[in-house]
Every structure is written in C-alpha cells, then in structure tokens.
Short mmCIF file of C-alpha atoms and ligand atoms in Angstrom, two decimals:
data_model
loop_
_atom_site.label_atom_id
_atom_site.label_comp_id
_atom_site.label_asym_id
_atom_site.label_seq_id
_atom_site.Cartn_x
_atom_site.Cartn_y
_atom_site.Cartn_z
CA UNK K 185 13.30 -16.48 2.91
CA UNK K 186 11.66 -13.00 3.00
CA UNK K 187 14.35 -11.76 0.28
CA UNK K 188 12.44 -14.31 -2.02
CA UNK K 189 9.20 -13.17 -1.18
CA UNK K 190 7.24 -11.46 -4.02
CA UNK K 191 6.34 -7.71 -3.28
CA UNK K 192 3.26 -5.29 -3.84
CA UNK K 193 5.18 -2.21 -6.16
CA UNK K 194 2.26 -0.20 -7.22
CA UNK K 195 -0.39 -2.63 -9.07
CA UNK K 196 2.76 -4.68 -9.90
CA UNK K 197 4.05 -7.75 -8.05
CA UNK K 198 7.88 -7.75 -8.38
CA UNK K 199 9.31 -11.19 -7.96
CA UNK K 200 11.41 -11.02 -4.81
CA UNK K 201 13.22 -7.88 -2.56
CA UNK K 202 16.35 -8.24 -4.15
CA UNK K 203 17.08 -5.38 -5.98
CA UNK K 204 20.08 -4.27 -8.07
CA UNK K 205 21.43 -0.93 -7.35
CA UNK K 206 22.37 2.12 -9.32
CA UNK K 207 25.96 1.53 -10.62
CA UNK K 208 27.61 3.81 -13.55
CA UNK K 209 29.85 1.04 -15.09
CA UNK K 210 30.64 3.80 -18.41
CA UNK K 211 29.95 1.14 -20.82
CA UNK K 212 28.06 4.09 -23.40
CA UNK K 213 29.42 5.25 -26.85
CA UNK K 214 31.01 8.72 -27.19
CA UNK K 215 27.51 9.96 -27.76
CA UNK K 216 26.95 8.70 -24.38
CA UNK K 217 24.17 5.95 -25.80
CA UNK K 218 24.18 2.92 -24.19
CA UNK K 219 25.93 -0.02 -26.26
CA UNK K 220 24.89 -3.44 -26.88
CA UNK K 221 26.64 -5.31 -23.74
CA UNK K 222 24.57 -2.43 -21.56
CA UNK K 223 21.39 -4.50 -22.96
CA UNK K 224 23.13 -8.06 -22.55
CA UNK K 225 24.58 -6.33 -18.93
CA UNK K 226 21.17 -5.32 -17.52
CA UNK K 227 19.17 -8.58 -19.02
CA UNK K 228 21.72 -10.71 -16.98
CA UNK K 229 20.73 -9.36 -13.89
CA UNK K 230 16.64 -10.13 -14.87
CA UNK K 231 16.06 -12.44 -12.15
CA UNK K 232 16.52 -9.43 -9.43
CA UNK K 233 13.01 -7.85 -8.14
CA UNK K 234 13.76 -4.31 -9.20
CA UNK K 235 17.08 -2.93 -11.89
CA UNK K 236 17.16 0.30 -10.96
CA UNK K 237 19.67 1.46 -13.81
CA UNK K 238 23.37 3.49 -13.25
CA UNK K 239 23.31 7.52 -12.56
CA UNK K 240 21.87 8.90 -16.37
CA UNK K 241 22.37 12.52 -16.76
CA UNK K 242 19.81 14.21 -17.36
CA UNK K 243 21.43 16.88 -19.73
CA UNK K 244 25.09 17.71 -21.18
CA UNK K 245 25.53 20.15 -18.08
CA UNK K 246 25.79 17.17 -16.35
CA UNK K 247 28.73 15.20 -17.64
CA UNK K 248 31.18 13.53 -15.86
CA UNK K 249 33.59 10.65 -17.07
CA UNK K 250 33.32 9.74 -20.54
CA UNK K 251 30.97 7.00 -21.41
CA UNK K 252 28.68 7.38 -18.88
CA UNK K 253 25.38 7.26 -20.42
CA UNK K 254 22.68 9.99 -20.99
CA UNK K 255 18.83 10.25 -21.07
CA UNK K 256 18.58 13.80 -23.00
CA UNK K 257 19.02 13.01 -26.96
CA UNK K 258 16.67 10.72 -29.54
CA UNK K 259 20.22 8.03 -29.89
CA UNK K 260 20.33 8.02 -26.33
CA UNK K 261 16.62 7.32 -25.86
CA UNK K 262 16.59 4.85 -29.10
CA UNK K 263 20.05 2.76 -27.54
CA UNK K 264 18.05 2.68 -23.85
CA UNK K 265 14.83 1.56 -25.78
CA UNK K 266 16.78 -1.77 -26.81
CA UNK K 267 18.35 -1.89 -23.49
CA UNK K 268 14.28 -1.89 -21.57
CA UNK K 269 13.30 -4.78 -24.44
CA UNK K 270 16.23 -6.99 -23.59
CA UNK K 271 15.23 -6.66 -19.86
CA UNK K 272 11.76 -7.22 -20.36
CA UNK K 273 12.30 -9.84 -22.51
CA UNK K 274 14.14 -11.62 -19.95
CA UNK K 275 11.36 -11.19 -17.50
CA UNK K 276 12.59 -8.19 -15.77
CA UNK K 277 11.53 -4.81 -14.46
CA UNK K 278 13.40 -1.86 -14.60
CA UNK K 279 13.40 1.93 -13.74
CA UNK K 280 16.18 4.22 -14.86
CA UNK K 281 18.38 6.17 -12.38
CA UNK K 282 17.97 9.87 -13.64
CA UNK K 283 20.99 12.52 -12.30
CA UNK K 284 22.37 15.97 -12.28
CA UNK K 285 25.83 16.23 -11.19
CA UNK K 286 25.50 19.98 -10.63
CA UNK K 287 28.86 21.33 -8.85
CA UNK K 288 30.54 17.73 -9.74
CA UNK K 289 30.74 17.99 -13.23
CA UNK K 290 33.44 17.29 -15.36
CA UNK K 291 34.20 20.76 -16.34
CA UNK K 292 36.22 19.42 -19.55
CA UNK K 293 33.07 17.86 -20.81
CA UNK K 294 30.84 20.45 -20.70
CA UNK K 295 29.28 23.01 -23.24
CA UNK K 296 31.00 25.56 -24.67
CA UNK K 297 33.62 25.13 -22.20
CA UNK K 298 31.31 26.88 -19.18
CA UNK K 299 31.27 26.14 -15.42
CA UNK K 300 29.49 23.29 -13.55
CA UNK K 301 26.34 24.70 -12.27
CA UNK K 302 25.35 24.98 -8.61
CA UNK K 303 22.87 26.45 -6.02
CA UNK K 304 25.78 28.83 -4.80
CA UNK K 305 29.36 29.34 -6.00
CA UNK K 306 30.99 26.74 -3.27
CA UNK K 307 33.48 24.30 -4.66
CA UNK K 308 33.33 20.61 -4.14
CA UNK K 309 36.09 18.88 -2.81
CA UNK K 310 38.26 16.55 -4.69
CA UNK K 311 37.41 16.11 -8.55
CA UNK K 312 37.02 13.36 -11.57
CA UNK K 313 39.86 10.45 -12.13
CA UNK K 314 40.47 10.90 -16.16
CA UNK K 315 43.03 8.65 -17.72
CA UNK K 316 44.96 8.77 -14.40
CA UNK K 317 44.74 12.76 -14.13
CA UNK K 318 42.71 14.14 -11.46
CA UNK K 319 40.42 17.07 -12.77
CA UNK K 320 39.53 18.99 -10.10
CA UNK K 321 36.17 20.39 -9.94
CA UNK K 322 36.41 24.34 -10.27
CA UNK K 323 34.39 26.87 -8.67
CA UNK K 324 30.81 26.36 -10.12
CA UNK K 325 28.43 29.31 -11.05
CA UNK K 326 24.97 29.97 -9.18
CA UNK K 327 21.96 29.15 -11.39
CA UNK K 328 19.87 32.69 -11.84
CA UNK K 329 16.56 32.20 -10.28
CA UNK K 330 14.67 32.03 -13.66
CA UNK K 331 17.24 28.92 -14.99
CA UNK K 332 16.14 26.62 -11.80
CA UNK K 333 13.16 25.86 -13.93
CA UNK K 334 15.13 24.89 -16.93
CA UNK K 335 17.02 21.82 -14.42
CA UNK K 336 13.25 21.13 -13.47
CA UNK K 337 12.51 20.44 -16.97
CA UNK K 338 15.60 18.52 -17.85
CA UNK K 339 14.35 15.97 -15.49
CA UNK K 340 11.09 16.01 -16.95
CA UNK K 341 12.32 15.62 -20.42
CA UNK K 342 14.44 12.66 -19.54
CA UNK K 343 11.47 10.79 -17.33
CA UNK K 344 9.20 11.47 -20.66
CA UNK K 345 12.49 10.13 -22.57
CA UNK K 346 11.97 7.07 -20.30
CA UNK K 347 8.52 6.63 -20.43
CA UNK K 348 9.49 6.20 -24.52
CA UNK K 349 11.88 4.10 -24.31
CA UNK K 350 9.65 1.39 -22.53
CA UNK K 351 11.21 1.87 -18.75
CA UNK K 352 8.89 0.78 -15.86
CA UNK K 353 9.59 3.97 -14.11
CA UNK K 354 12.79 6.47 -12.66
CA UNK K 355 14.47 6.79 -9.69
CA UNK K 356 15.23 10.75 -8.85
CA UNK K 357 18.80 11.14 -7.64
CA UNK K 358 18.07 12.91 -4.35
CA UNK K 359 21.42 12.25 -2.95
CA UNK K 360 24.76 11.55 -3.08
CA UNK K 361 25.75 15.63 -3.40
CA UNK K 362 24.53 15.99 -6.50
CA UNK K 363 22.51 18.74 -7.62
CA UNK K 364 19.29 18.06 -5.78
CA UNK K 365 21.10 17.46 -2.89
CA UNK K 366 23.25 20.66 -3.32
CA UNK K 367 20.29 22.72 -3.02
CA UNK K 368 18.93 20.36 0.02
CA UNK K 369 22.23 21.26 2.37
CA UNK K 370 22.72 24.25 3.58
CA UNK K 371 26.47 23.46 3.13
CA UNK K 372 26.21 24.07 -0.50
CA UNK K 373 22.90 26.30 -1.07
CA UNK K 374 23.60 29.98 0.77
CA UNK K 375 21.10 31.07 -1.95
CA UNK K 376 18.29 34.41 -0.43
CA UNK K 377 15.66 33.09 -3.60
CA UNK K 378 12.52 31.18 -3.19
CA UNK K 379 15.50 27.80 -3.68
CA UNK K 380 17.54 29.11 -0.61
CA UNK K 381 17.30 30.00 3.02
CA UNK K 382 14.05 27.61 4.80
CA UNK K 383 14.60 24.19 4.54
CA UNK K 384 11.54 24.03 2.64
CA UNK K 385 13.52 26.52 0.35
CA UNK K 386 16.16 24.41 -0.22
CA UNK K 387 13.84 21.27 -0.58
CA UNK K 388 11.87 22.67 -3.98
CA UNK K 389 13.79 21.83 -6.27
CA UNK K 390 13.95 18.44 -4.88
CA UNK K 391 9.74 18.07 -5.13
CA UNK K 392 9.50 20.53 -8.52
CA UNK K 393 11.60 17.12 -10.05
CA UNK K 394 9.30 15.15 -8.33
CA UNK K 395 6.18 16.60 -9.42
CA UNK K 396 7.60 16.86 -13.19
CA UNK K 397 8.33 13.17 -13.09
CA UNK K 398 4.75 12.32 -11.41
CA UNK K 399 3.43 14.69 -14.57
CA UNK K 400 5.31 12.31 -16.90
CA UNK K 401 5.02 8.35 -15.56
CA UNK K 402 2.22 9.13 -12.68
CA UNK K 403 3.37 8.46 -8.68
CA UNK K 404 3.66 4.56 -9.34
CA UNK K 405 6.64 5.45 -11.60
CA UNK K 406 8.63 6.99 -9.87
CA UNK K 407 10.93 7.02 -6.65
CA UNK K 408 14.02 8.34 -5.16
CA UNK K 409 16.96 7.99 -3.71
CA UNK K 410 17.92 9.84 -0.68
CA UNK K 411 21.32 9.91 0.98
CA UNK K 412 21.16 11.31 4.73
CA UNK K 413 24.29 10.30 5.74
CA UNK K 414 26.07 11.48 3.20
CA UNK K 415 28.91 13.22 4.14
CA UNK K 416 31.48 13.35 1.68
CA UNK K 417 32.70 16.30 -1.69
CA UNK K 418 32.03 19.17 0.91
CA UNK K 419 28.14 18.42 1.62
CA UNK K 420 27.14 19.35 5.20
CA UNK K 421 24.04 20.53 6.52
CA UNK K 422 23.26 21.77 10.17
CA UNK K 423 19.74 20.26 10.05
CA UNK K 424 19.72 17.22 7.48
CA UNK K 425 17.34 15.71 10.20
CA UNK K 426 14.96 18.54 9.49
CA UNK K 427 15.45 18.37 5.95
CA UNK K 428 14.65 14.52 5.75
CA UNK K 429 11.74 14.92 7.86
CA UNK K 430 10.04 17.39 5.80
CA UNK K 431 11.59 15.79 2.27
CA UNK K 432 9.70 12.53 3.53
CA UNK K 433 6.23 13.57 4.64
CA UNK K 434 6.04 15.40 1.32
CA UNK K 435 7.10 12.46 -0.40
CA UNK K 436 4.04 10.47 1.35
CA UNK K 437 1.28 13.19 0.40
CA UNK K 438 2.50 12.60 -3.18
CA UNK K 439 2.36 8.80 -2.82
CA UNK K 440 5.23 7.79 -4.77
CA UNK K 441 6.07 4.26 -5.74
CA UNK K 442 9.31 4.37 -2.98
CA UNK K 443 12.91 5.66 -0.94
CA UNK K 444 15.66 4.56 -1.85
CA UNK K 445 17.77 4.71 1.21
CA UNK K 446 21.43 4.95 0.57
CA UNK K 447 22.92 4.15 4.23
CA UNK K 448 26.64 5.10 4.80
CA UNK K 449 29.22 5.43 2.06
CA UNK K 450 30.16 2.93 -1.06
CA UNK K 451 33.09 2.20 0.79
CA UNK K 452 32.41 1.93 4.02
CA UNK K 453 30.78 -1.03 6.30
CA UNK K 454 27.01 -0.10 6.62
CA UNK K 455 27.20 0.96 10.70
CA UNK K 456 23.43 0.84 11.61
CA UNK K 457 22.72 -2.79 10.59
CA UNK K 458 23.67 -4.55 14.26
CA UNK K 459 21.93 -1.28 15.81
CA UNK K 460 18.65 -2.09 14.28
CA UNK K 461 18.11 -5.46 16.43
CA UNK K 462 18.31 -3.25 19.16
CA UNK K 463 15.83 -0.56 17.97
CA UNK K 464 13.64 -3.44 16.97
CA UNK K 465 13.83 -4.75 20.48
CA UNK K 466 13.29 -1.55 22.41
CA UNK K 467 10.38 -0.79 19.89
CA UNK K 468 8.45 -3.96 20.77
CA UNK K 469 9.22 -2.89 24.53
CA UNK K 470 7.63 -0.14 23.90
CA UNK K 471 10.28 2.68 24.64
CA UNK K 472 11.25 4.26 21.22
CA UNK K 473 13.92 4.10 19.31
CA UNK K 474 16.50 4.30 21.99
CA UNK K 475 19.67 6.50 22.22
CA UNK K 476 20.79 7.54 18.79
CA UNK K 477 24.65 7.03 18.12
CA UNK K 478 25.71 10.26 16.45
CA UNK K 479 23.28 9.65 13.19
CA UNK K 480 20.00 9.46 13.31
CA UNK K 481 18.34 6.36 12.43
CA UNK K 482 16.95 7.58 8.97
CA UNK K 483 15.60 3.86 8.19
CA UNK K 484 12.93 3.66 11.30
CA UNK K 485 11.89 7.42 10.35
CA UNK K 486 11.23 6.42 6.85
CA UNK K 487 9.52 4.02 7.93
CA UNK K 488 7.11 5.64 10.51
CA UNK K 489 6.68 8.65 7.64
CA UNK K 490 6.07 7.06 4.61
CA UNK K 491 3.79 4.13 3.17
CA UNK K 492 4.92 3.26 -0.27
CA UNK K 493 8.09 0.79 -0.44
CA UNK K 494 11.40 1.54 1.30
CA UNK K 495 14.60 -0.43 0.28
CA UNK K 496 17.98 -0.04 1.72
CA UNK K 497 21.23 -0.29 0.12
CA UNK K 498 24.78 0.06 1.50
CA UNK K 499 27.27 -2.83 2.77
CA UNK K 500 24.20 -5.22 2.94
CA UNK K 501 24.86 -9.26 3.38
CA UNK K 502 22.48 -11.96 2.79
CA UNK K 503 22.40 -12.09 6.51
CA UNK K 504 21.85 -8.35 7.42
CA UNK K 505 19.29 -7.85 4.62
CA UNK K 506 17.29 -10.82 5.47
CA UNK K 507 17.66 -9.28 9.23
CA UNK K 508 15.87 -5.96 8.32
CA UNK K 509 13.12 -7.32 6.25
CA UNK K 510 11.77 -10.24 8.71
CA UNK K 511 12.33 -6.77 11.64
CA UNK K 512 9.84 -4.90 9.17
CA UNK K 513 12.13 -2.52 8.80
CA UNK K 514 12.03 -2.64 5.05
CA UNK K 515 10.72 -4.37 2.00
CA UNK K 516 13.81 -4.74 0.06
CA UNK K 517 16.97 -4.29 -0.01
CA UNK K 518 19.18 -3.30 -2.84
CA UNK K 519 22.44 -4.46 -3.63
CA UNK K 520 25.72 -2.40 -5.53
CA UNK K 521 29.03 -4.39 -5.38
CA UNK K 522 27.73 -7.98 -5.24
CA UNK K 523 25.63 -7.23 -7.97
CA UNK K 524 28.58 -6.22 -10.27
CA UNK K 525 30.02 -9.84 -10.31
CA UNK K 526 27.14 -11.98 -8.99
CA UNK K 527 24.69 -11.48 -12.22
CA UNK K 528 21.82 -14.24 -10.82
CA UNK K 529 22.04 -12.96 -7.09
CA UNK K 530 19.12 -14.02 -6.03
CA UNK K 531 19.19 -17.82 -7.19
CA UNK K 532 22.80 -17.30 -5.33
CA UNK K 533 21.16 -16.75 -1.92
CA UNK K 534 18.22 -19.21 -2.33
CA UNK K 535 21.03 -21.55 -2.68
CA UNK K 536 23.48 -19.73 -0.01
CA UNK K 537 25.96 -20.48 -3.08
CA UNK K 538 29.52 -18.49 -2.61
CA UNK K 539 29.52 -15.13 -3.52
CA UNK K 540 31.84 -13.61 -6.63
CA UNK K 541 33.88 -10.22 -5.60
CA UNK K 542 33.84 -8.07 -7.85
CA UNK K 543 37.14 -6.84 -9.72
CA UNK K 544 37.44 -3.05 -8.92
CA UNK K 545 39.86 -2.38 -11.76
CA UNK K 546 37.28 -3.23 -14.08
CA UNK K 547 34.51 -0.97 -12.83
CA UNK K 548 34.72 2.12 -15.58
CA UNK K 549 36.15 0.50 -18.39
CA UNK K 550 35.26 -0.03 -21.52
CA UNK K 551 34.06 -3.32 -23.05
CA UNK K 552 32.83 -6.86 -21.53
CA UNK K 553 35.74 -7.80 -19.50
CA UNK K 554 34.50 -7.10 -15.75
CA UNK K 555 31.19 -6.46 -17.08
CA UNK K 556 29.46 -9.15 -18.91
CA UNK K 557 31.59 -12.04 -18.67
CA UNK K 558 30.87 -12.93 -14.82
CA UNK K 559 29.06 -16.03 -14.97
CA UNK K 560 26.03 -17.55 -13.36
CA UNK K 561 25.81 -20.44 -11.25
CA UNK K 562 24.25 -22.43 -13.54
CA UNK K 563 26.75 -21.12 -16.37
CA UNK K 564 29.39 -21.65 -14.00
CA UNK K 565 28.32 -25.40 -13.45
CA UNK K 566 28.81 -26.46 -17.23
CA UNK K 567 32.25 -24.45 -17.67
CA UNK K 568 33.42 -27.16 -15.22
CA UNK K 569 31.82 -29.92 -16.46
CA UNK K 570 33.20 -29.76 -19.84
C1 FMN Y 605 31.08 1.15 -9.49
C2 FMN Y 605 30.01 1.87 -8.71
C3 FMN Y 605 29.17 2.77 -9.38
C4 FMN Y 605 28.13 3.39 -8.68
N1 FMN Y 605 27.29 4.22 -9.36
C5 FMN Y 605 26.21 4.76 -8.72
C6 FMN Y 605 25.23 5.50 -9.44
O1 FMN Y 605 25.28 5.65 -10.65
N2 FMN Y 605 24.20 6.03 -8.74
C7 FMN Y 605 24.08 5.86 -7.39
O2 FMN Y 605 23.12 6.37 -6.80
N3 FMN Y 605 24.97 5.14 -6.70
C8 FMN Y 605 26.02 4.56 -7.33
N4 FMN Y 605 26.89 3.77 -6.63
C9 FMN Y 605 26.58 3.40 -5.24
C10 FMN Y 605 25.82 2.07 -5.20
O3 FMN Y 605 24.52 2.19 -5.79
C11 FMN Y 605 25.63 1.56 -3.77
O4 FMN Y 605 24.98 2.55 -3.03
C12 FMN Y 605 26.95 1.25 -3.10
O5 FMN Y 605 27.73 0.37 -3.90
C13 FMN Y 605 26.72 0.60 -1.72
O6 FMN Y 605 25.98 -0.61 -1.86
P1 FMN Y 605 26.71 -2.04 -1.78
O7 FMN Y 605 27.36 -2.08 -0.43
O8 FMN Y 605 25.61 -3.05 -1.92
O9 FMN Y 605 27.73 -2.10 -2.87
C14 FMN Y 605 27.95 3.15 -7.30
C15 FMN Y 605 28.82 2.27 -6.63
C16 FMN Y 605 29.83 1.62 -7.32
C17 FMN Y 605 30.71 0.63 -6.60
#
C-alpha cells in the first residue's frame, strides 16, 4: 500500500504518508501550557508518518477559546518540550502548527481588553462558542504599517520557541482566514501599504513568516498550510487563483520542506477526490487538466509548481487517499477526524480494521474522556479477551 510506503522529508525518511492533522482539542492549562494527557495524546498517535500539532498561537493577541495552547511564554515552551520527548520517545516525528487568529479572536481573552487585530477594519462573520454563549467577533482594528513587523516576529519567536522545545519543525497557518490569510484575500485586506493592494502586496506577510521561520529551523523545517477553497467567516477574494499561483512558486524558490493542502471545509465531503481520476486520465491523454468545475484544481497546480512534499487533507478515506498517491498526485495525505478516535491509524488500514468515529461532543473539553481513552487495536483486542 503506497500509504505505508516510507517517504523522503528533507534528509529524513518518515515511516509511511499517513499523517495526523492539525486539530485544537483545548486540552492546555489556564496558562495555555499544554498538560500531561497532550504528551500521552500526541505519543499515541506515534505510529503516523508526520504529527503536525493543533493551531498554537503564536502570541496573546491571538486567543481564542480557553485552553487552547500557546507557543509565546518559557511554561508554554517548557510543557511542549515534554510533549516533543514523549513523541520522540515513542518513535515519532512532529512539527508544531503555529497560528494567528487575527480578526477571529476571542475579544474577551485578549490584552488589556483591546480589539482583534486585522489587515483592515472588516468584521468576520459569526464568532467563538463559550460555555454555550456565542461571542461574536467585533469589528477588529487595522495593524499600523510599522506593527506588521511585530506579527512577523511573533512567528519567529514561537518557531525559535519550537526549535527549543525539541520539535522537528512548524507548519505556518496560511489558511483557514486567519491572519495570514486575511492579508492574502482581498476580501479582508483593502489596505494602500506595501501589505495591501497587488497580490504580491497582500502575499508578504505570508513569505516575511516564512522567511522568519526558514531564519529559525532552516527550509527543511518548515511548511504550510494553505486553504484555497476556503470560503467561510467572510473570506473572499476575486483572484485566490492568482494569489495561490504566486504564493506557490515563491514557496518553491525558498524550497521548503512542504503544502499542506486543506481541500474543502471540516465539514463538508472533500468534492475533488472522484474528479481527480478524471484529471489523471485526461493528463496521461495528453489534454490538460480538463474543464474545471467552479474551483480550480489547486492539488494538480501544486503539484506542477512545487517540488518539496505535498499532502492533502479534507474528507479523505483509506480508499480516496490511497487513490491520489498511486495517481502521483501527492505524497501523503493527512488525516483530522479519524485521527481523533483512531489513535494507531495506520496499523488500522494495513489491516483494513473498522474505523472508530469520533465523539463530537468531546472535541474541546477538558480532560481524557474523548481524548486519550480511545483505544488501539491491539489495546482493544485484550479489553475483550479478559
Ligand atoms: C476538532 C477539530 C479541530 C481542528 N483544529 C484545527 C487546527 O488547529 N488547525 C487547522 O489547520 N485545522 C484544524 N482543523 C481542521 C482539520 O485539520 C482538518 O482539516 C479537517 O478535520 C478535515 O480533515 P478530515 O476530513 O480528515 O477530518 C480541525 C478540525 C477539527 C474537527
């Protein structure tokens, strides 16, 4: 099976192409340090190729619900030090998710009771579930030219805070309309500065992160995750194709370790996974991708645009990711909700075992119940023997 293939990542050789994806589970203290069960959580799920760990913010500007963890104070870093040994431990390899929620934050949480921060004052829809009251998100102030450096460095500090506390490497939140991805759309950024205006504008912040992360952990340690589709909490652009397309190629002259394609929505079914057999087909014809649906197939143009590792994430299957990797299309394939309550996925599809849902009411809340108690086969195997 290709998903059980090992794979060239840099001068490493991860184990197979199953990867676990990002997943905020708020299991933190109130300092927003990772507890024990995040180390017991993550060393579970050793036998995937690649942890990539949940959203961290990157700085108390960028808070949302409580207990979701942090990269940007010496508890934080000392708490995801022990979490990096357990992994490694365990034979694992791990890079840590690293986010700014810009416009999204939770403006209860924040410093000195200010405003979320944004490219441009434009609201995001909707707002932050807390203890069954939605908070929506308030108008957010513009950054001042001369602070956009400051969000720069709080991503450096945190990949530096990485680097210390033992993690293979970060993955740049590039998506999801977060702050990155604020200043990508032109939905959100209406900015006239050297951040606003030309896409490649809007795209600086997005590299200046990159480039402070490269500074901190070198290209091999780092990657991103990019969210083209996304749609949803107001972001729109009316050229994400031209956005992507430059965001990539100067992605591949800096030779990072990979993309992190987040296809579709959490929620939704992943709708470009039957299309692909037929761009694979019409490839090996010889006659191009074919008619585009809508969307633009953002997996193929990776592809043709960049050389280091892409993985896809978003409604995949056994089935459907083992589909795109024997196509080419990628080298691995991450994996959210199955990852939740399947903790030894992999051994799981080598044995085309049944699959565990997860339980969705169990998702932010605190302790091990719905977090560290879902069993492995194996563990499974002698609960029924006994
Ligand atoms: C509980 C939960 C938390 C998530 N947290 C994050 C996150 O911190 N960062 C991120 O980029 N995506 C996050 N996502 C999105 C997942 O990484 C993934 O893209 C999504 O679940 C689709 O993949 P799947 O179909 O394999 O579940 C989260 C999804 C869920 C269900």
């Amino acid at each position: 099976m290709k998903l059980l293939e090992p794979l060239q990542f840099g001068k490493r050789i991860l184990k197979n192409r199953v990867f676990m994806a990002p997943l905020v589970r708020a299991r933190s203290d109130s300092g927003r340090a990772p507890t024990d069960i995040v180390g017991t959580y993550y060393a579970q799920r050793a036998s995937a190729g690649l942890i990539i760990t949940e959203g961290t913010h990157v700085s108390p500007w960028s808070a949302t619900r409580t207990h979701a963890s942090g990269q940007h104070t010496d508890a934080q870093t000392a708490a995801w030090g022990r979490v990096v040994t357990s992994v490694h431990q365990a034979g694992g390899t791990i890079f840590q998710q690293l986010y700014h929620v810009g416009r999204r934050a939770l403006r209860s949480a924040l410093p000195n009771n200010g405003l979320p921060l944004a490219p441009s004052p434009i609201r995001s829809i909707d707002g932050i579930l807390t203890d069954g009251e939605l908070e929506p998100f308030p108008l957010p102030r513009a950054l001042e030219t001369h602070e956009v450096a400051g969000i720069v460095d709080d991503f450096r500090f945190a990949s530096r805070r990485a680097a210390q506390a033992g993690f293979d490497g970060v993955e740049i939140m590039g998506g999801g309309g977060f702050l990155i991805d604020q200043f990508l759309r032109d939905g959100s950024n209406v900015r006239t500065d050297a951040y606003g205006g030309s896409l490649e504008n809007r795209a600086r912040l997005l590299l200046e992160v990159v480039d402070a992360a490269i500074a901190e952990l070198g290209a091999a340690g780092v990657g991103i995750r990019l969210a083209p589709h996304f749609r949803a909490d107001g972001i729109s652009d009316t050229d994400i194709l031209g956005a992507f397309t430059y965001v990539v190629k100067e992605l591949e002259r800096r030779g990072i370790a990979y993309i992190h394609l987040l296809e579709g929505t959490t929620h939704d079914e992943n709708p470009f996974i039957p299309l692909y057999k037929r761009i694979v087909h019409k490839r090996a014809a010889g006659v191009g991708p074919g008619p585009l649906p809508g969307d633009p197939f953002y997996a193929p143009i990776t592809r043709s645009l960049f050389s280091g590792v892409l993985i896809l994430n978003g409604g995949y299957s056994r089935e459907s990711a083992e589909q795109v990797l024997s196509d080419g299309l990628a080298d691995a394939v991450a994996f959210g909700r199955l990852y939740i309550s399947n903790p030894d996925l992999p051994e799981r599809f080598r044995l085309n075992a049944p699959l565990v849902d997860a339980d969705t009411s169990t998702y932010f809340t605190n302790g091990s119940r719905g977090y560290t108690d879902y069993p492995s086969l194996a563990e499974q195997q002698s609960a029924e023997t006994l």
